[in-house]
Amino acid sequence: MTETKRQMRLGAFLSGAGHHLAAWRYPGANVQGILDFQHYKYLAQLAERGKFDMIFFADILAVSENFDTAISRMAAIRPEPITLLSALSVVTEHIGLTGTLSSTFSEPYNVARQFAMLDHLSNGRAAWNVVTTSNQGAAGNFGESPHLDHHLRYERAKEYLDVVSKLWDSWEDDALILDKENGLFADKDKVHAANHHGTWFSVRGPLNMPRSPQGRPVVIQAGSSADGRDFAAQTAEVIFTAWQTLEEARAFYQDVKSRAVTYGRSEGDLLILPGVLPIIGETDDEALRKYEHFQSLIHPEAAITLLSGMIGHDLTSYDSNAPFPDLPDISNGVKGRLHLIQDIAKRDQLSILEVSRRIAGARGHWTIFGTPSSIADQLESWFVGGGCDGFNIMAPYFPGGLEEFVDLVLPELRKRGLFRNEYEGTTLRENLGLSRPANRYAKEVTPI
Amino acid sequence: MTETKRQMRLGAFLSGAGHHLAAWRYPGANVQGILDFQHYKYLAQLAERGKFDMIFFADILAVSENFDTAISRMAAIRPEPITLLSALSVVTEHIGLTGTLSSTFSEPYNVARQFAMLDHLSNGRAAWNVVTTSNQGAAGNFGESPHLDHHLRYERAKEYLDVVSKLWDSWEDDALILDKENGLFADKDKVHAANHHGTWFSVRGPLNMPRSPQGRPVVIQAGSSADGRDFAAQTAEVIFTAWQTLEEARAFYQDVKSRAVTYGRSEGDLLILPGVLPIIGETDDEALRKYEHFQSLIHPEAAITLLSGMIGHDLTSYDSNAPFPDLPDISNGVKGRLHLIQDIAKRDQLSILEVSRRIAGARGHWTIFGTPSSIADQLESWFVGGGCDGFNIMAPYFPGGLEEFVDLVLPELRKRGLFRNEYEGTTLRENLGLSRPANRYAKEVTPI
């Protein structure tokens, strides 16, 4: 083991009661904590004690299409990420703060500003998970009917990110003067309008805020479609993804890294972190029983409703015990997921309900169970096998599932030299090993 | 003095270096603190020690039109209110948290959610200052050219607020069940879609979040045009306003309260808080010298640029020593301000620069100076004279100006029984004496 051994990057993917669909019913899960700041404070500080790179919040801008089931049977509540992360910035010191925000249903000036402010509040720990929102229900909350086509959402997202990053750069790092005596507040030659006039956006700029500690908050993406991969290869610094096998993960890893190189970036400029849901036991058998306990808590309606939403096709009117049907490709945004699910159903000869339960648990993410050492083995196999640069850890329930990972699995990874003992830097970029972007407007960018 | 003596409601209007235009140049002002969380934490805790009802942040979605002067001579930086207030919710316990957000440049689902979340994070202390944004520069940052007409902005705002309040009500107060045993998360009959289809917005709902502690965050407005007054009389719970004399303040007070009654509300359902900039000295003479010191720090370019922005007419090409010109009414949204300024200029025979300096100091708000006892006298005269229900206190510089108000003026007001010794309730509504709104969907609303 050398000092320069490659180490995993780890995100702690937080949610209310937990990532398993039935987490909120699990005896140890804090279901009362879903909107309680104290619950998230505990989780964020726990993750920071574990030296995770970041905490991560997903987001959905709607209650599911199948309204009655979503309300009755699922934990349909979503804490708003920006407000929650801003509050958590006060009670943490080192850990990165990642929030999901849709480029389809927001304005770039507002979003640039809220993430820049989060970066200021946290002294350089903000990250934005850019999503284009495939959820049809969300469109209904933003006046758009029908929902913008998949390809157009990515076109819009690309321009959106371009605008946001111009705004983040609009003040050069040394633009502030603050000379009280002579009444000079800032150097007007170091503050730049964006003057962006594109297909989707027209934004003058500059931002009404100096450049943030990281230069730009870290940009994270999660798309795995062709459009999504291409977008991520050009602009993402971290990719959060979902694969069931090392082979798939490796193929994705190679594809996206080589696309990035095509775009003139280096492989180290973007990190790929698949989601993984670990169920930890003192023995493999206990872990398996725990998994079965979780699965037994999934309400059939909830499982089928969730799967219907994931593939964009309503399965609730089918006979749930019939074999999983052959479905046409419905929407490009969910095609990858549909194929994955059809493959599993065919391979294991599963009914609609069986597939739904299988997928529902971790929403298509890799689910592993075993002792802490076995969990570490499985993570290591993907990490050294070329499948990833680390993981986004999805504890099946909170707080217990994350406590077990921090106290039992992380020591195993540390023993193997696969994870840090202390934070290396002060900003999220420094901890992730990502460089601080040069300001596009600064004259010093290309010295002659 | 009886226990039921009517008491003032006080907001602490916070900003970076202070409310005087030249605050950032004032020796004691913390100009480095403009984006430093520790600065705002100190101010919020100071205001809470003073038992202010709320802290209040304005917002401007752009750097001023006159770019060079705005950057060089003015403190053009604006902390983003939602993120900052979310962070401040963690380090305060009692004080209300008011943020300004534009209904013209945002989406109701996002805004409903961020303020509801702030209300959850703070256990019932959130307030939204709804503005329609008269600033032309802001329009340039949101793709809109030309800027939406004044009247239409208010039409949009009215529908916007309607949508937001439907979303805030979408979960009845007792909708959550959280029955782990039987797998019942919430009562689907107590969660309601908004199904709003209006002129400006189409929003299905429900919000993905239970009703917040205050039922709905407190709604604040600041318009003083005819449209603005009418909107406020219908929907505002607090009005923040700007008047130079008690007569004007009283006329506004009577007008808006009687409009509210016309709309079926009671006078106590909305509170009117003019802004006031107090300059405090040990003697009247010292206060006057302090005022003159502040005024001497105003850069001529900054004063004329600010005034140009306020009245929507560029005065920077005029001879600054010429008398203030007769200008045509330019935009309905700033008509009131323009008339006010023309009256002052005519009455006191002021040049463009002189008017600019006079107005620039407090941006048209009432400026008072004197000893703590004299300041208290002046505030009392408006309060008992029917001009207001309290004030939004605009310290000329931070932190010193607010420290002086808390430590010297508030004891004077308390001695007179005009301000609280302790918070009366736990939520902002309770402290302001505003009722918690019934949920429009709850069956119990009209018992037979």
Coordinates of N, CA and C in Angstrom, one line a residue, chain A residues 10-199:
Chain A
L10 N -16.8 9.0 -2.0 CA -18.0 8.5 -1.5 C -19.0 9.6 -1.2
G11 N -20.2 9.4 -1.8 CA -21.3 10.3 -1.4 C -22.2 9.6 -0.5
A12 N -22.8 10.4 0.4 CA -23.9 9.8 1.3 C -25.2 10.4 0.8
F13 N -25.9 9.5 0.0 CA -27.2 9.9 -0.6 C -28.2 9.9 0.5
L14 N -28.7 11.1 0.9 CA -29.6 11.1 2.0 C -31.1 11.2 1.5
S15 N -32.0 10.8 2.3 CA -33.4 10.9 2.0 C -34.1 10.9 3.4
G16 N -35.4 11.0 3.4 CA -36.1 11.1 4.7 C -35.9 9.8 5.5
A17 N -36.7 8.8 5.2 CA -36.7 7.6 6.0 C -35.7 6.6 5.5
G18 N -35.3 6.7 4.3 CA -34.3 5.7 3.7 C -34.6 5.5 2.3
H19 N -33.6 4.7 1.6 CA -33.7 4.5 0.2 C -34.5 3.3 -0.2
H20 N -34.7 2.4 0.7 CA -35.6 1.3 0.3 C -37.0 1.8 0.2
L21 N -37.8 1.4 -0.8 CA -39.1 1.9 -1.0 C -40.0 1.9 0.3
A22 N -39.8 0.8 1.0 CA -40.6 0.6 2.2 C -39.8 1.1 3.5
A23 N -38.8 1.8 3.3 CA -38.0 2.2 4.5 C -38.8 2.9 5.6
W24 N -39.8 3.7 5.2 CA -40.6 4.4 6.2 C -41.3 3.5 7.1
R25 N -41.5 2.2 6.7 CA -42.2 1.2 7.5 C -41.3 0.4 8.4
Y26 N -40.0 0.5 8.1 CA -39.0 -0.3 8.8 C -38.9 0.1 10.3
P27 N -38.9 -0.8 11.2 CA -39.0 -0.4 12.7 C -38.0 0.7 13.1
G28 N -36.7 0.6 12.6 CA -35.7 1.5 13.1 C -35.7 2.9 12.4
A29 N -36.5 3.0 11.3 CA -36.5 4.2 10.5 C -37.2 5.4 11.2
N30 N -36.6 6.6 11.1 CA -37.1 7.8 11.7 C -38.1 8.4 10.7
V31 N -39.3 7.9 10.7 CA -40.3 8.5 9.7 C -40.8 9.8 10.1
Q32 N -40.7 10.1 11.4 CA -41.1 11.5 11.9 C -40.1 12.5 11.4
G33 N -38.9 12.0 11.1 CA -37.8 13.0 10.7 C -37.9 13.5 9.3
I34 N -38.8 13.1 8.5 CA -38.8 13.4 7.1 C -38.7 14.9 6.8
L35 N -39.3 15.8 7.7 CA -39.2 17.2 7.5 C -38.6 17.9 8.7
D36 N -37.8 17.1 9.5 CA -37.3 17.7 10.8 C -35.8 18.0 10.6
F37 N -35.4 19.2 10.7 CA -34.1 19.6 10.5 C -33.1 18.8 11.4
Q38 N -33.5 18.5 12.6 CA -32.6 17.7 13.6 C -32.2 16.4 13.0
H39 N -33.2 15.7 12.2 CA -32.9 14.4 11.6 C -31.8 14.6 10.6
Y40 N -31.9 15.6 9.7 CA -30.9 15.8 8.7 C -29.5 16.3 9.2
K41 N -29.6 17.1 10.3 CA -28.4 17.5 11.0 C -27.6 16.3 11.5
Y42 N -28.3 15.4 12.1 CA -27.7 14.2 12.6 C -27.1 13.4 11.5
L43 N -27.8 13.2 10.4 CA -27.3 12.5 9.3 C -26.1 13.1 8.6
A44 N -26.1 14.4 8.5 CA -25.0 15.2 7.8 C -23.8 15.1 8.7
Q45 N -24.0 15.2 10.0 CA -22.8 15.2 10.9 C -22.2 13.8 11.0
L46 N -23.1 12.8 10.9 CA -22.7 11.4 10.9 C -21.8 11.1 9.6
A47 N -22.3 11.6 8.5 CA -21.6 11.4 7.2 C -20.2 12.1 7.3
E48 N -20.2 13.3 7.9 CA -19.0 14.0 8.0 C -18.0 13.3 9.0
R49 N -18.5 12.7 10.0 CA -17.7 11.9 10.9 C -17.1 10.8 10.1
G50 N -17.8 10.2 9.2 CA -17.3 9.1 8.3 C -16.4 9.6 7.2
K51 N -16.2 11.0 7.1 CA -15.4 11.6 6.0 C -15.9 11.3 4.6
F52 N -17.1 11.2 4.5 CA -17.7 11.2 3.1 C -17.3 12.4 2.4
D53 N -17.2 12.3 1.1 CA -16.9 13.5 0.3 C -18.1 14.5 0.3
M54 N -19.3 13.9 0.2 CA -20.5 14.8 0.2 C -21.7 14.1 0.6
I55 N -22.7 14.9 1.1 CA -24.1 14.4 1.2 C -24.8 14.8 -0.1
F56 N -25.8 14.1 -0.5 CA -26.4 14.2 -1.8 C -28.0 14.1 -1.6
F57 N -28.7 15.1 -2.1 CA -30.2 15.0 -2.1 C -30.7 15.0 -3.5
A58 N -31.5 14.0 -3.8 CA -32.3 14.0 -5.0 C -33.5 14.9 -4.9
D59 N -34.3 15.0 -5.9 CA -35.5 15.8 -5.8 C -36.5 15.3 -6.9
I60 N -37.8 15.4 -6.6 CA -38.8 15.2 -7.5 C -39.8 16.3 -7.3
L61 N -40.2 16.9 -8.4 CA -41.0 18.2 -8.4 C -42.5 17.9 -8.4
A62 N -42.9 16.8 -7.8 CA -44.3 16.4 -7.9 C -44.5 15.2 -6.9
V63 N -45.8 15.0 -6.6 CA -46.2 13.8 -6.0 C -46.5 12.9 -7.2
S64 N -46.2 11.6 -7.1 CA -46.4 10.7 -8.2 C -47.7 10.8 -9.0
E65 N -47.7 10.5 -10.2 CA -48.9 10.4 -11.1 C -50.0 9.7 -10.4
N66 N -49.7 8.5 -9.9 CA -50.8 7.7 -9.3 C -51.0 8.2 -7.9
F67 N -51.7 9.2 -7.8 CA -51.9 10.1 -6.7 C -52.2 9.3 -5.4
D68 N -53.3 8.5 -5.5 CA -53.8 7.9 -4.3 C -52.8 7.0 -3.6
T69 N -52.2 6.1 -4.5 CA -51.2 5.2 -4.0 C -50.0 5.9 -3.4
A70 N -49.6 7.0 -4.2 CA -48.4 7.7 -3.7 C -48.6 8.3 -2.4
I71 N -49.8 8.8 -2.1 CA -50.1 9.5 -0.8 C -50.2 8.4 0.3
S72 N -51.0 7.4 0.0 CA -51.3 6.4 1.0 C -50.2 5.5 1.3
R73 N -49.5 5.0 0.3 CA -48.5 3.9 0.5 C -47.1 4.2 0.4
M74 N -46.7 5.4 -0.1 CA -45.3 5.8 -0.3 C -45.0 7.0 0.5
A75 N -43.7 7.2 0.8 CA -43.3 8.5 1.5 C -43.1 9.5 0.4
A76 N -44.3 10.2 0.1 CA -44.3 11.1 -1.1 C -43.7 12.5 -0.8
I77 N -43.1 12.7 0.4 CA -42.6 14.0 0.8 C -41.2 14.2 0.4
R78 N -40.9 15.3 -0.1 CA -39.5 15.6 -0.5 C -39.0 16.9 0.1
P79 N -38.1 16.9 1.0 CA -37.5 18.2 1.5 C -36.9 19.0 0.4
E80 N -37.0 20.3 0.4 CA -36.5 21.1 -0.7 C -35.0 21.2 -0.5
P81 N -34.2 20.8 -1.5 CA -32.7 20.6 -1.3 C -32.0 21.9 -1.0
I82 N -32.3 23.0 -1.7 CA -31.5 24.2 -1.5 C -31.6 24.8 -0.1
T83 N -32.8 24.9 0.4 CA -33.0 25.4 1.7 C -32.4 24.5 2.8
L84 N -32.6 23.2 2.6 CA -32.1 22.2 3.6 C -30.6 22.2 3.6
L85 N -29.9 22.3 2.4 CA -28.5 22.3 2.4 C -27.9 23.6 2.9
S86 N -28.6 24.7 2.7 CA -28.2 26.0 3.3 C -28.1 25.9 4.8
A87 N -29.2 25.3 5.4 CA -29.3 25.1 6.8 C -28.2 24.2 7.3
L88 N -27.9 23.1 6.5 CA -26.9 22.1 6.9 C -25.5 22.7 6.8
S89 N -25.3 23.7 6.0 CA -24.0 24.3 5.9 C -23.5 24.8 7.2
V90 N -24.5 25.2 8.0 CA -24.1 25.8 9.3 C -23.6 24.8 10.3
V91 N -24.1 23.6 10.2 CA -23.8 22.6 11.2 C -22.7 21.5 10.8
T92 N -22.1 21.8 9.6 CA -21.0 21.0 9.1 C -19.9 21.8 8.7
E93 N -18.7 21.2 8.5 CA -17.5 22.0 8.2 C -16.7 21.6 7.0
H94 N -16.8 20.3 6.7 CA -15.9 19.7 5.7 C -16.7 19.1 4.5
I95 N -17.8 18.6 4.8 CA -18.5 17.7 3.8 C -19.1 18.5 2.7
G96 N -19.1 18.0 1.5 CA -19.7 18.6 0.3 C -21.3 18.6 0.4
L97 N -21.9 19.5 -0.2 CA -23.4 19.7 -0.1 C -24.0 19.7 -1.5
T98 N -24.5 18.6 -1.9 CA -25.0 18.4 -3.2 C -26.6 18.5 -3.3
G99 N -27.1 19.3 -4.1 CA -28.5 19.4 -4.3 C -28.9 19.2 -5.7
T100 N -30.1 18.6 -5.9 CA -30.6 18.4 -7.2 C -31.5 19.5 -7.6
L101 N -31.4 20.0 -8.8 CA -32.3 21.1 -9.3 C -32.5 20.9 -10.8
S102 N -33.7 21.1 -11.2 CA -34.1 20.8 -12.6 C -33.8 22.0 -13.5
S103 N -33.1 21.7 -14.6 CA -32.8 22.8 -15.6 C -34.1 23.0 -16.5
T104 N -35.0 22.2 -16.4 CA -36.3 22.3 -17.2 C -37.3 23.3 -16.5
F105 N -37.3 23.3 -15.2 CA -38.3 24.0 -14.5 C -37.8 25.1 -13.6
S106 N -36.8 25.8 -14.1 CA -36.2 26.9 -13.2 C -35.5 27.9 -14.2
E107 N -35.1 29.0 -13.6 CA -34.4 30.1 -14.4 C -32.9 30.1 -14.0
P108 N -32.1 30.2 -15.0 CA -30.6 30.1 -14.8 C -30.1 31.2 -13.8
Y109 N -30.7 32.4 -13.9 CA -30.1 33.5 -13.0 C -30.4 33.1 -11.5
N110 N -31.6 32.6 -11.3 CA -31.9 32.2 -9.9 C -31.1 31.1 -9.4
V111 N -30.9 30.1 -10.3 CA -30.2 28.9 -9.9 C -28.7 29.2 -9.7
A112 N -28.1 29.9 -10.6 CA -26.7 30.3 -10.5 C -26.5 31.0 -9.2
R113 N -27.4 31.8 -8.8 CA -27.3 32.6 -7.6 C -27.4 31.8 -6.3
Q114 N -28.4 30.9 -6.3 CA -28.6 30.1 -5.1 C -27.4 29.1 -4.9
F115 N -26.9 28.5 -5.9 CA -25.8 27.6 -5.7 C -24.5 28.4 -5.4
A116 N -24.3 29.6 -6.0 CA -23.1 30.4 -5.7 C -23.2 30.8 -4.2
M117 N -24.4 31.2 -3.8 CA -24.6 31.6 -2.4 C -24.3 30.4 -1.4
L118 N -24.8 29.2 -1.8 CA -24.5 28.1 -1.0 C -23.0 27.8 -0.9
D119 N -22.3 28.1 -2.0 CA -20.9 27.9 -2.0 C -20.2 29.0 -1.1
H120 N -20.7 30.2 -1.1 CA -20.2 31.2 -0.1 C -20.6 30.8 1.3
L121 N -21.8 30.4 1.6 CA -22.2 30.1 2.9 C -21.4 28.9 3.5
S122 N -21.0 28.0 2.6 CA -20.3 26.8 3.1 C -18.8 26.9 2.9
N123 N -18.3 28.0 2.5 CA -16.9 28.1 2.2 C -16.4 27.1 1.2
G124 N -17.1 26.9 0.2 CA -16.6 26.1 -0.9 C -17.0 24.7 -0.9
R125 N -18.3 24.4 -0.5 CA -18.7 23.0 -0.5 C -19.9 22.6 -1.3
A126 N -20.3 23.5 -2.2 CA -21.6 23.4 -2.9 C -21.4 22.5 -4.2
A127 N -22.4 21.7 -4.5 CA -22.4 21.0 -5.8 C -23.9 21.0 -6.3
W128 N -24.0 21.1 -7.6 CA -25.3 21.1 -8.2 C -25.5 19.8 -9.1
N129 N -26.5 19.0 -8.7 CA -26.8 17.8 -9.5 C -27.9 18.3 -10.5
V130 N -27.4 18.5 -11.8 CA -28.3 19.0 -12.8 C -29.2 17.9 -13.4
V131 N -30.5 18.0 -13.3 CA -31.3 17.0 -13.9 C -32.3 17.7 -14.9
T132 N -32.7 17.0 -15.9 CA -33.6 17.6 -16.9 C -35.1 17.2 -16.6
T133 N -35.3 16.3 -15.6 CA -36.6 15.9 -15.2 C -37.4 15.1 -16.2
S134 N -37.4 13.8 -16.1 CA -38.2 13.0 -17.0 C -39.6 12.8 -16.4
N135 N -39.8 13.2 -15.2 CA -41.1 13.0 -14.5 C -42.3 13.8 -15.2
Q136 N -43.2 13.1 -15.7 CA -44.3 13.8 -16.4 C -45.2 14.6 -15.4
G137 N -45.3 14.1 -14.2 CA -46.1 14.8 -13.1 C -45.5 16.2 -12.9
A138 N -44.2 16.3 -12.9 CA -43.6 17.6 -12.6 C -44.0 18.6 -13.7
A139 N -44.1 18.2 -14.9 CA -44.5 19.1 -16.0 C -45.9 19.7 -15.7
G140 N -46.8 18.9 -15.1 CA -48.1 19.4 -14.7 C -48.1 20.5 -13.6
N141 N -46.9 20.6 -12.9 CA -46.8 21.6 -11.9 C -46.2 22.9 -12.4
F142 N -45.8 22.9 -13.7 CA -45.1 24.0 -14.3 C -45.7 24.4 -15.6
G143 N -47.0 24.2 -15.7 CA -47.8 24.8 -16.8 C -47.5 24.2 -18.2
E144 N -46.6 23.2 -18.2 CA -46.2 22.7 -19.5 C -47.0 21.4 -19.9
S145 N -47.6 21.5 -21.0 CA -48.4 20.3 -21.4 C -48.5 20.3 -22.9
P146 N -47.9 19.3 -23.6 CA -47.2 18.2 -23.0 C -45.8 18.5 -22.6
H147 N -45.2 17.6 -21.8 CA -43.8 17.8 -21.3 C -42.8 17.9 -22.5
L148 N -41.8 18.8 -22.3 CA -40.8 19.0 -23.3 C -40.1 17.6 -23.7
D149 N -39.9 17.4 -24.9 CA -39.3 16.2 -25.4 C -37.9 16.0 -24.8
H150 N -37.5 14.7 -24.7 CA -36.2 14.3 -24.1 C -35.0 15.1 -24.7
H151 N -34.9 15.0 -26.0 CA -33.8 15.6 -26.7 C -33.8 17.1 -26.4
L152 N -34.9 17.7 -26.5 CA -35.0 19.2 -26.3 C -34.6 19.6 -24.9
R153 N -35.0 18.7 -23.9 CA -34.6 19.0 -22.5 C -33.1 19.1 -22.4
Y154 N -32.4 18.2 -23.1 CA -30.9 18.2 -23.1 C -30.3 19.4 -23.8
E155 N -31.0 19.7 -24.9 CA -30.5 20.9 -25.6 C -30.6 22.2 -24.7
R156 N -31.8 22.2 -24.0 CA -32.0 23.3 -23.1 C -31.0 23.3 -21.9
A157 N -30.8 22.1 -21.4 CA -29.9 21.9 -20.3 C -28.4 22.4 -20.6
K158 N -28.0 22.0 -21.8 CA -26.7 22.4 -22.3 C -26.5 23.9 -22.3
E159 N -27.5 24.6 -22.9 CA -27.4 26.1 -22.9 C -27.5 26.6 -21.5
Y160 N -28.4 26.0 -20.7 CA -28.6 26.5 -19.3 C -27.3 26.5 -18.5
L161 N -26.6 25.4 -18.6 CA -25.3 25.2 -17.9 C -24.3 26.2 -18.4
D162 N -24.3 26.5 -19.7 CA -23.4 27.5 -20.3 C -23.7 28.9 -19.7
V163 N -25.0 29.2 -19.6 CA -25.4 30.5 -19.0 C -25.0 30.6 -17.5
V164 N -25.3 29.5 -16.8 CA -24.9 29.5 -15.4 C -23.4 29.7 -15.2
S165 N -22.7 29.0 -16.0 CA -21.2 29.1 -15.7 C -20.7 30.4 -16.2
K166 N -21.3 31.1 -17.1 CA -20.9 32.5 -17.4 C -21.2 33.4 -16.2
L167 N -22.3 33.1 -15.6 CA -22.7 34.0 -14.5 C -21.8 33.7 -13.3
W168 N -21.4 32.5 -13.1 CA -20.5 32.1 -12.0 C -19.1 32.8 -12.2
D169 N -18.8 33.0 -13.5 CA -17.5 33.6 -13.8 C -17.6 35.2 -13.9
S170 N -18.8 35.7 -13.7 CA -18.9 37.1 -14.1 C -18.1 38.1 -13.2
W171 N -17.8 37.7 -12.0 CA -16.8 38.5 -11.2 C -15.5 37.7 -11.2
E172 N -14.4 38.4 -11.7 CA -13.1 37.7 -11.6 C -12.8 37.6 -10.1
D173 N -11.9 36.7 -9.8 CA -11.6 36.4 -8.4 C -11.1 37.6 -7.6
D174 N -10.4 38.5 -8.3 CA -9.9 39.6 -7.6 C -10.6 40.9 -7.9
A175 N -11.9 40.8 -8.2 CA -12.6 42.0 -8.7 C -12.9 43.0 -7.5
L176 N -13.1 42.5 -6.3 CA -13.5 43.3 -5.2 C -12.3 44.2 -4.8
I177 N -12.5 45.5 -4.5 CA -11.4 46.3 -4.0 C -11.7 46.8 -2.6
L178 N -12.9 47.2 -2.3 CA -13.4 47.6 -1.0 C -12.5 48.7 -0.4
D179 N -12.1 49.7 -1.2 CA -11.3 50.8 -0.7 C -12.2 51.9 -0.2
K180 N -12.4 51.9 1.1 CA -13.3 52.9 1.7 C -12.8 54.3 1.5
E181 N -11.5 54.5 1.6 CA -10.9 55.8 1.6 C -11.3 56.5 0.2
N182 N -11.0 55.8 -0.9 CA -11.2 56.4 -2.2 C -12.6 56.1 -2.8
G183 N -13.4 55.3 -2.0 CA -14.7 55.0 -2.5 C -14.8 54.1 -3.7
L184 N -13.8 53.2 -3.8 CA -13.8 52.2 -4.9 C -14.2 50.9 -4.4
F185 N -15.4 50.4 -4.8 CA -15.9 49.2 -4.3 C -15.3 48.0 -5.0
A186 N -15.4 48.0 -6.3 CA -14.9 46.9 -7.1 C -14.3 47.4 -8.4
D187 N -13.5 46.6 -9.1 CA -12.9 47.0 -10.3 C -13.8 46.7 -11.5
K188 N -14.3 47.7 -12.1 CA -15.4 47.5 -13.2 C -14.8 46.7 -14.4
D189 N -13.5 46.7 -14.5 CA -12.9 46.0 -15.7 C -12.8 44.5 -15.4
K190 N -13.1 44.1 -14.1 CA -13.0 42.7 -13.7 C -14.4 42.1 -13.4
V191 N -15.4 42.9 -13.8 CA -16.8 42.3 -13.7 C -17.4 42.4 -15.0
H192 N -18.0 41.2 -15.5 CA -18.3 41.1 -16.9 C -19.8 40.7 -17.1
A193 N -20.5 41.4 -18.0 CA -21.8 41.0 -18.4 C -21.7 39.6 -19.1
A194 N -22.7 38.8 -19.1 CA -22.7 37.6 -19.8 C -23.1 37.8 -21.3
N195 N -24.1 38.8 -21.4 CA -24.6 39.1 -22.7 C -24.9 37.8 -23.6
H196 N -25.6 36.9 -22.9 CA -25.9 35.6 -23.6 C -27.2 35.8 -24.3
H197 N -27.2 35.4 -25.6 CA -28.4 35.4 -26.4 C -28.4 34.1 -27.2
G198 N -29.2 33.1 -26.7 CA -29.2 31.8 -27.3 C -30.5 31.4 -27.7
T199 N -30.7 30.1 -28.0 CA -32.0 29.6 -28.4 C -33.0 29.6 -27.3

